[in-house]
CSV table of C-alpha atoms and ligand atoms in Angstrom, one decimal:
chain,number,residue,atom,x,y,z
V,958,UNK,CA,0.0,0.0,0.0
V,959,UNK,CA,1.4,3.4,-0.9
V,960,UNK,CA,2.4,5.3,2.1
V,961,UNK,CA,0.5,8.4,3.0
V,962,UNK,CA,1.6,11.4,4.9
V,963,UNK,CA,-0.7,12.0,7.8
V,964,UNK,CA,-0.2,13.9,11.0
V,965,UNK,CA,3.3,15.1,11.6
V,966,UNK,CA,5.0,13.5,14.5
V,967,UNK,CA,8.3,14.1,16.1
V,968,UNK,CA,9.4,11.8,18.9
V,969,UNK,CA,11.5,14.5,20.4
V,970,UNK,CA,8.6,16.8,20.7
V,971,UNK,CA,6.6,14.3,22.7
V,972,UNK,CA,7.3,14.6,26.4
V,973,UNK,CA,7.2,11.3,28.3
V,974,UNK,CA,4.5,12.9,30.4
V,975,UNK,CA,2.6,14.3,27.5
V,976,UNK,CA,-1.0,13.2,27.7
V,977,UNK,CA,-1.1,12.8,23.9
V,978,UNK,CA,1.7,10.3,24.0
V,979,UNK,CA,-0.5,7.3,23.7
V,980,UNK,CA,-2.2,8.8,20.7
V,981,UNK,CA,0.8,10.0,18.9
V,982,UNK,CA,3.5,7.5,19.7
V,983,UNK,CA,5.2,7.0,16.4
V,984,UNK,CA,7.4,4.1,17.5
V,985,UNK,CA,4.6,1.6,17.7
V,986,UNK,CA,2.8,0.4,14.7
V,987,UNK,CA,-0.8,0.4,16.0
V,988,UNK,CA,-3.8,-0.7,14.0
V,989,UNK,CA,-6.7,1.6,14.3
V,990,UNK,CA,-8.4,-1.0,16.5
V,991,UNK,CA,-5.4,-1.3,18.9
V,992,UNK,CA,-5.1,2.5,18.9
V,993,UNK,CA,-8.7,2.9,19.9
V,994,UNK,CA,-8.0,0.6,22.9
V,995,UNK,CA,-5.0,2.7,24.0
V,996,UNK,CA,-6.8,6.0,23.8
V,997,UNK,CA,-7.3,7.6,27.1
V,998,UNK,CA,-10.6,9.2,27.8
V,999,UNK,CA,-10.7,12.8,26.5
V,1000,UNK,CA,-10.9,14.4,29.9
V,1001,UNK,CA,-7.5,12.8,30.8
V,1002,UNK,CA,-6.1,14.1,27.6
V,1003,UNK,CA,-6.3,17.7,28.8
V,1004,UNK,CA,-4.9,16.9,32.3
V,1005,UNK,CA,-1.3,18.1,31.8
V,1006,UNK,CA,0.8,16.6,34.5
V,1007,UNK,CA,3.7,19.0,34.2
V,1008,UNK,CA,4.2,22.6,33.3
V,1009,UNK,CA,6.2,23.4,30.1
V,1010,UNK,CA,9.5,25.0,30.8
V,1011,UNK,CA,9.8,28.5,29.4
V,1012,UNK,CA,12.9,29.0,27.4
V,1013,UNK,CA,14.4,32.1,25.9
V,1014,UNK,CA,14.5,35.6,27.1
V,1015,UNK,CA,11.2,37.1,28.3
V,1016,UNK,CA,9.1,38.7,27.1
V,1017,UNK,CA,9.0,36.5,24.1
V,1018,UNK,CA,7.8,38.9,21.4
V,1019,UNK,CA,6.2,36.8,18.7
V,1020,UNK,CA,4.5,38.0,15.5
V,1021,UNK,CA,1.8,35.8,14.0
V,1022,UNK,CA,1.9,36.3,10.3
V,1023,UNK,CA,1.1,34.7,6.9
V,1024,UNK,CA,1.2,37.0,3.9
V,1025,UNK,CA,-2.2,35.7,2.7
V,1026,UNK,CA,-5.3,36.7,4.5
V,1027,UNK,CA,-7.9,34.4,5.9
V,1028,UNK,CA,-5.5,31.5,6.7
V,1029,UNK,CA,-6.0,31.6,10.5
V,1030,UNK,CA,-3.6,34.2,12.0
V,1031,UNK,CA,-6.2,35.7,14.3
V,1032,UNK,CA,-7.6,32.2,15.2
V,1033,UNK,CA,-4.1,31.1,16.1
V,1034,UNK,CA,-3.3,34.3,18.1
V,1035,UNK,CA,-6.5,33.8,20.2
V,1036,UNK,CA,-6.1,30.1,20.8
V,1037,UNK,CA,-2.4,29.9,21.3
V,1038,UNK,CA,-2.6,33.0,23.5
V,1039,UNK,CA,-5.3,31.6,25.7
V,1040,UNK,CA,-3.5,28.2,25.9
V,1041,UNK,CA,-0.4,30.0,27.1
V,1042,UNK,CA,-2.5,31.9,29.7
V,1043,UNK,CA,-4.0,28.5,30.8
V,1044,UNK,CA,-0.4,27.3,31.3
V,1045,UNK,CA,0.0,30.2,33.7
V,1046,UNK,CA,2.1,32.5,31.6
V,1047,UNK,CA,1.2,36.1,31.4
V,1048,UNK,CA,0.2,37.1,27.8
V,1049,UNK,CA,-0.5,40.4,26.0
V,1050,UNK,CA,-2.0,39.9,22.5
V,1051,UNK,CA,-1.7,43.0,20.3
V,1052,UNK,CA,-4.2,43.3,17.4
V,1053,UNK,CA,-2.0,45.0,14.9
V,1054,UNK,CA,-4.5,44.3,12.0
V,1055,UNK,CA,-5.6,47.9,12.0
V,1056,UNK,CA,-8.0,47.9,9.1
V,1057,UNK,CA,-9.7,44.6,9.9
V,1058,UNK,CA,-9.5,44.4,13.6
V,1059,UNK,CA,-11.2,41.2,14.8
V,1060,UNK,CA,-9.2,39.6,17.6
V,1061,UNK,CA,-11.5,41.3,20.1
V,1062,UNK,CA,-14.5,39.6,18.5
V,1063,UNK,CA,-12.9,36.2,18.5
V,1064,UNK,CA,-12.1,36.6,22.2
V,1065,UNK,CA,-15.6,37.9,23.0
V,1066,UNK,CA,-14.0,41.1,24.3
V,1067,UNK,CA,-15.4,43.6,21.8
V,1068,UNK,CA,-17.6,45.5,24.2
V,1069,UNK,CA,-14.8,46.1,26.6
V,1070,UNK,CA,-12.4,47.9,24.3
V,1071,UNK,CA,-12.8,51.5,25.4
V,1072,UNK,CA,-9.4,52.8,24.5
V,1073,UNK,CA,-6.8,51.8,21.9
V,1074,UNK,CA,-3.0,52.1,21.5
V,1075,UNK,CA,-3.4,55.2,19.4
V,1076,UNK,CA,-5.1,57.0,22.3
V,1077,UNK,CA,-2.2,55.9,24.6
V,1078,UNK,CA,0.3,57.3,22.1
V,1079,UNK,CA,-1.7,60.6,21.9
V,1080,UNK,CA,-1.6,60.9,25.7
V,1081,UNK,CA,-5.4,60.6,25.9
V,1082,UNK,CA,-5.3,57.6,28.2
V,1083,UNK,CA,-2.9,55.4,30.2
V,1084,UNK,CA,-1.6,52.1,28.8
V,1085,UNK,CA,-3.5,50.1,31.5
V,1086,UNK,CA,-6.8,51.7,30.4
V,1087,UNK,CA,-6.3,50.4,26.8
V,1088,UNK,CA,-5.4,46.8,28.0
V,1089,UNK,CA,-8.5,44.6,28.2
V,1090,UNK,CA,-8.2,41.8,30.7
V,1091,UNK,CA,-9.8,38.6,29.7
V,1092,UNK,CA,-12.8,37.6,31.8
V,1093,UNK,CA,-11.8,33.9,32.0
V,1094,UNK,CA,-8.0,34.2,32.3
V,1095,UNK,CA,-6.9,37.4,34.0
V,1096,UNK,CA,-3.3,36.8,32.9
V,1097,UNK,CA,-4.4,37.3,29.3
V,1098,UNK,CA,-4.7,40.9,28.1
V,1099,UNK,CA,-5.7,42.4,24.7
V,1100,UNK,CA,-4.4,45.6,23.2
V,1101,UNK,CA,-6.0,47.0,20.0
V,1102,UNK,CA,-4.1,49.4,18.0
V,1103,UNK,CA,-7.0,51.4,16.8
V,1104,UNK,CA,-10.8,51.6,16.4
V,1105,UNK,CA,-12.4,49.1,13.9
V,1106,UNK,CA,-12.2,50.0,10.2
V,1107,UNK,CA,-9.8,52.9,10.8
V,1108,UNK,CA,-6.7,53.4,8.7
V,1109,UNK,CA,-3.2,53.1,10.1
V,1110,UNK,CA,-2.7,56.7,11.4
V,1111,UNK,CA,0.0,58.7,9.8
V,1112,UNK,CA,3.2,58.4,11.7
V,1113,UNK,CA,2.2,55.1,13.4
V,1114,UNK,CA,4.9,52.7,12.5
V,1115,UNK,CA,7.4,50.2,13.9
V,1116,UNK,CA,8.9,52.8,16.3
V,1117,UNK,CA,5.5,53.4,17.9
V,1118,UNK,CA,5.0,49.7,18.3
V,1119,UNK,CA,8.4,49.3,19.9
V,1120,UNK,CA,7.5,52.1,22.3
V,1121,UNK,CA,4.3,50.3,23.2
V,1122,UNK,CA,6.2,47.0,23.7
V,1123,UNK,CA,8.8,48.8,25.9
V,1124,UNK,CA,5.9,50.3,27.9
V,1125,UNK,CA,4.4,46.8,28.4
V,1126,UNK,CA,7.8,45.5,29.6
V,1127,UNK,CA,8.2,48.3,32.3
V,1128,UNK,CA,4.7,48.1,33.8
V,1129,UNK,CA,4.7,48.1,37.7
V,1130,UNK,CA,3.2,44.6,37.7
V,1131,UNK,CA,6.1,43.3,35.7
V,1132,UNK,CA,6.8,42.4,32.1
V,1133,UNK,CA,4.5,39.8,30.5
V,1134,UNK,CA,6.0,36.4,29.5
V,1135,UNK,CA,4.6,36.6,26.0
V,1136,UNK,CA,3.7,39.4,23.7
V,1137,UNK,CA,1.8,38.1,20.6
V,1138,UNK,CA,1.3,40.4,17.7
V,1139,UNK,CA,-1.6,39.5,15.3
V,1140,UNK,CA,-0.3,40.7,11.9
V,1141,UNK,CA,-2.4,42.1,9.0
V,1142,UNK,CA,-2.4,40.3,5.7
V,1143,UNK,CA,-0.1,41.5,2.9
V,1144,UNK,CA,3.4,42.8,3.0
V,1145,UNK,CA,2.8,46.6,3.1
V,1146,UNK,CA,3.2,49.2,5.9
V,1147,UNK,CA,1.0,47.4,8.4
V,1148,UNK,CA,3.0,44.2,8.0
V,1149,UNK,CA,6.3,46.0,8.4
V,1150,UNK,CA,5.0,47.8,11.6
V,1151,UNK,CA,3.8,44.5,13.1
V,1152,UNK,CA,7.0,42.6,12.6
V,1153,UNK,CA,9.3,45.4,13.8
V,1154,UNK,CA,9.4,44.7,17.6
V,1155,UNK,CA,9.3,40.9,17.2
V,1156,UNK,CA,12.2,38.6,17.6
V,1157,UNK,CA,10.3,35.4,16.7
V,1158,UNK,CA,7.6,34.6,14.2
V,1159,UNK,CA,4.9,32.1,13.8
V,1160,UNK,CA,4.0,31.7,10.1
V,1161,UNK,CA,0.5,30.4,9.5
V,1162,UNK,CA,-0.2,28.7,6.2
V,1163,UNK,CA,-2.9,26.5,4.7
V,1164,UNK,CA,-1.8,23.6,2.5
V,1165,UNK,CA,-2.5,25.4,-0.8
V,1166,UNK,CA,-0.2,26.9,-3.4
V,1167,UNK,CA,-1.3,30.5,-3.0
V,1168,UNK,CA,-0.9,30.5,0.7
V,1169,UNK,CA,2.5,28.8,0.4
V,1170,UNK,CA,3.8,31.3,-2.1
V,1171,UNK,CA,2.9,34.2,0.2
V,1172,UNK,CA,4.4,32.4,3.2
V,1173,UNK,CA,7.6,31.9,1.3
V,1174,UNK,CA,7.8,35.6,0.4
V,1175,UNK,CA,7.0,36.6,4.0
V,1176,UNK,CA,9.7,34.2,5.3
V,1177,UNK,CA,12.3,36.1,3.2
V,1178,UNK,CA,11.1,39.4,4.5
V,1179,UNK,CA,11.2,38.3,8.1
V,1180,UNK,CA,14.7,37.0,7.6
V,1181,UNK,CA,15.7,40.4,6.1
V,1182,UNK,CA,14.3,42.1,9.1
V,1183,UNK,CA,16.6,39.9,11.3
V,1184,UNK,CA,13.9,37.5,12.5
V,1185,UNK,CA,15.6,34.1,12.2
V,1186,UNK,CA,13.4,32.2,14.6
V,1187,UNK,CA,10.4,31.3,12.3
V,1188,UNK,CA,8.1,28.4,13.0
V,1189,UNK,CA,5.1,27.5,11.0
V,1190,UNK,CA,1.6,26.3,11.8
V,1191,UNK,CA,-0.2,24.4,9.0
V,1192,UNK,CA,-3.9,25.1,9.4
V,1193,UNK,CA,-7.1,23.7,8.0
V,1194,UNK,CA,-5.6,20.3,7.1
V,1195,UNK,CA,-8.0,17.7,5.8
V,1196,UNK,CA,-6.7,14.2,5.9
V,1197,UNK,CA,-9.5,13.0,3.6
V,1198,UNK,CA,-8.3,15.4,0.9
V,1199,UNK,CA,-4.7,14.5,1.5
V,1200,UNK,CA,-5.5,10.8,1.1
V,1201,UNK,CA,-7.2,11.4,-2.2
V,1202,UNK,CA,-4.2,13.5,-3.2
V,1203,UNK,CA,-6.5,16.6,-3.5
V,1204,UNK,CA,-4.6,18.5,-0.8
V,1205,UNK,CA,-0.9,19.0,-0.3
V,1206,UNK,CA,0.4,16.9,2.6
V,1207,UNK,CA,2.1,18.5,5.6
V,1208,UNK,CA,5.3,16.9,4.6
V,1209,UNK,CA,5.1,18.6,1.2
V,1210,UNK,CA,4.5,22.0,2.9
V,1211,UNK,CA,7.4,21.5,5.2
V,1212,UNK,CA,9.7,20.5,2.3
V,1213,UNK,CA,8.6,23.6,0.3
V,1214,UNK,CA,9.0,26.1,3.1
V,1215,UNK,CA,11.8,24.4,5.0
V,1216,UNK,CA,10.6,25.8,8.4
V,1217,UNK,CA,10.3,24.2,11.8
V,1218,UNK,CA,6.8,22.9,12.3
V,1219,UNK,CA,5.1,24.2,15.4
V,1220,UNK,CA,1.7,22.5,14.9
V,1221,UNK,CA,-0.8,21.1,12.5
V,1222,UNK,CA,-4.4,22.1,12.9
V,1223,UNK,CA,-7.2,20.1,11.3
V,1224,UNK,CA,-10.1,21.7,9.5
V,1225,UNK,CA,-12.8,21.9,12.2
V,1226,UNK,CA,-16.2,23.4,12.0
V,1227,UNK,CA,-16.0,24.1,15.7
V,1228,UNK,CA,-13.5,26.8,14.8
V,1229,UNK,CA,-16.1,28.8,13.0
V,1230,UNK,CA,-18.7,28.2,15.7
V,1231,UNK,CA,-16.3,29.3,18.4
V,1232,UNK,CA,-15.4,32.4,16.3
V,1233,UNK,CA,-19.0,33.4,16.1
V,1234,UNK,CA,-19.5,32.9,19.8
V,1235,UNK,CA,-16.4,34.8,20.9
V,1236,UNK,CA,-15.3,31.7,22.8
V,1237,UNK,CA,-12.0,30.4,21.6
V,1238,UNK,CA,-11.9,26.8,20.7
V,1239,UNK,CA,-9.2,25.8,23.3
V,1240,UNK,CA,-11.8,26.6,26.1
V,1241,UNK,CA,-14.3,24.1,24.7
V,1242,UNK,CA,-15.3,21.2,26.9
V,1243,UNK,CA,-15.0,18.5,25.8
V,1244,UNK,CA,-12.0,19.5,23.7
V,1245,UNK,CA,-12.0,19.2,20.0
V,1246,UNK,CA,-9.1,18.0,17.8
V,1247,UNK,CA,-8.3,21.5,16.6
V,1248,UNK,CA,-8.4,22.8,20.2
V,1249,UNK,CA,-5.9,20.1,21.3
V,1250,UNK,CA,-3.7,20.8,18.3
V,1251,UNK,CA,-3.6,24.5,19.3
V,1252,UNK,CA,-2.7,23.5,22.9
V,1253,UNK,CA,0.1,21.3,21.7
V,1254,UNK,CA,1.4,24.1,19.5
V,1255,UNK,CA,1.4,26.5,22.5
V,1256,UNK,CA,3.3,23.9,24.5
V,1257,UNK,CA,6.0,23.6,21.8
V,1258,UNK,CA,6.2,27.4,21.5
V,1259,UNK,CA,7.0,27.7,25.3
V,1260,UNK,CA,9.7,25.1,25.0
V,1261,UNK,CA,11.1,26.3,21.6
V,1262,UNK,CA,10.3,22.8,20.3
V,1263,UNK,CA,9.1,21.6,17.0
V,1264,UNK,CA,7.8,18.5,15.3
V,1265,UNK,CA,8.5,16.8,12.0
V,1266,UNK,CA,6.2,15.5,9.3
V,1267,UNK,CA,6.6,11.8,8.8
V,1268,UNK,CA,5.5,9.2,6.3
V,1269,UNK,CA,3.5,6.4,7.8
V,1270,UNK,CA,2.5,3.2,6.2
V,1271,UNK,CA,-1.2,2.7,6.2
V,1272,UNK,CA,-2.8,-0.7,6.5
V,1273,UNK,CA,-5.0,-1.6,3.6
V,1274,UNK,CA,-8.7,-1.3,4.3
V,1275,UNK,CA,-8.2,0.1,7.7
V,1276,UNK,CA,-8.5,3.7,7.2
V,1277,UNK,CA,-10.7,4.6,10.1
V,1278,UNK,CA,-10.8,7.9,11.9
V,1279,UNK,CA,-7.8,7.1,14.1
V,1280,UNK,CA,-5.5,6.6,11.1
V,1281,UNK,CA,-5.4,10.4,11.3
V,1282,UNK,CA,-2.8,9.9,14.0
V,1283,UNK,CA,-0.6,7.6,12.1
V,1284,UNK,CA,0.2,4.1,13.3
J,1017,ADP,P1,-6.7,35.6,9.3
J,1017,ADP,O1,-6.5,36.2,10.6
J,1017,ADP,O2,-5.4,34.9,8.8
J,1017,ADP,O3,-7.3,36.5,8.3
J,1017,ADP,P2,-8.8,34.1,10.6
J,1017,ADP,O4,-8.1,33.6,11.8
J,1017,ADP,O5,-9.6,35.3,10.8
J,1017,ADP,O6,-7.7,34.4,9.5
J,1017,ADP,O7,-9.6,32.9,10.0
J,1017,ADP,C1,-10.3,33.1,8.7
J,1017,ADP,C2,-11.5,32.2,8.7
J,1017,ADP,O8,-11.1,30.8,8.7
J,1017,ADP,C3,-12.4,32.3,10.0
J,1017,ADP,O9,-13.8,32.3,9.6
J,1017,ADP,C4,-12.1,31.1,10.8
J,1017,ADP,O10,-13.2,30.7,11.6
J,1017,ADP,C5,-11.8,30.1,9.8
J,1017,ADP,N1,-10.8,29.1,10.2
J,1017,ADP,C6,-9.5,29.3,10.7
J,1017,ADP,N2,-8.9,28.1,11.0
J,1017,ADP,C7,-9.8,27.1,10.8
J,1017,ADP,C8,-9.9,25.7,11.0
J,1017,ADP,N3,-8.8,25.0,11.5
J,1017,ADP,N4,-11.0,25.0,10.6
J,1017,ADP,C9,-12.1,25.7,10.2
J,1017,ADP,N5,-12.1,27.0,10.0
J,1017,ADP,C10,-11.0,27.7,10.3
J,1018,MG,MG1,-6.8,38.3,11.1
């Protein structure tokens, strides 16, 4: 049987205590039947039994970017950000998508944004007045650059964003562990502004050629800007299409972009539902596959870890749901 590329798995990225270990263990060749037997109940899957170790200088300033629009940058910022907060790290998410601000909507915080960064810079309010604390996780805060549908104000650029990041670092309550910057689509002024303060990038791509081309272009621009630490998230992956060779595999994507893989997020209708409810997917109970994938990506981000796409042999006529995980 021809081998198929399914979920990327890297043994080194799986911690012995990782609750997903029984699911993702690539060393054992499990049939879907055996795999079903070894699956822990979903509740135990989200019981992390250790805290990931934060590596690198803090605050980690990470831009979430893509080039192409609509591939999942804002969804990733919301879900990875809240996962980090749930792991007890302090997080500030900056919505730098000035024209199409929507991170506040995804987080269900839209009615609580009274001030924006522009007003802070104009001296019309204090920074803490523009920071919106999440209702569910108080160690997660949102900062919007400007009012919805407004244009990037003249004079607002990378230097202004660096000033804001410095102000966040020197708050009396201490610097956050993570500053996530949700980047606008495209590679114009808004993109340049958003990447300026960052020293790491998470590149979100979908497995299609237009998204990949933009991702490749953005990778070059990030490197020119001195951002060498670039990891990618492959979003909206559909194994049924990959099997039918109607979608590029994650392995193909990784070979084309040559970037470290932070996570693979399946296509999941729950993402759209949670977007509309303003309730990020990672908070869903019971957790969904996409939610768990975002949590794993957050875990890897903390530990500067990555995963590798692998080829797995698939048993003939046993292509059940659990073959998604390899084995
Ligand atoms: P961007 O910020 O890159 O423009 P968004 O995060 O706003 O993209 O996502 C664009 C659309 O795609 C949203 O409607 C979102 O719900 C949907 N989406 C993102 N990721 C997924 C996924 N894994 N499965 C299903 N829908 C998704
Ligand atoms: Mg967006």
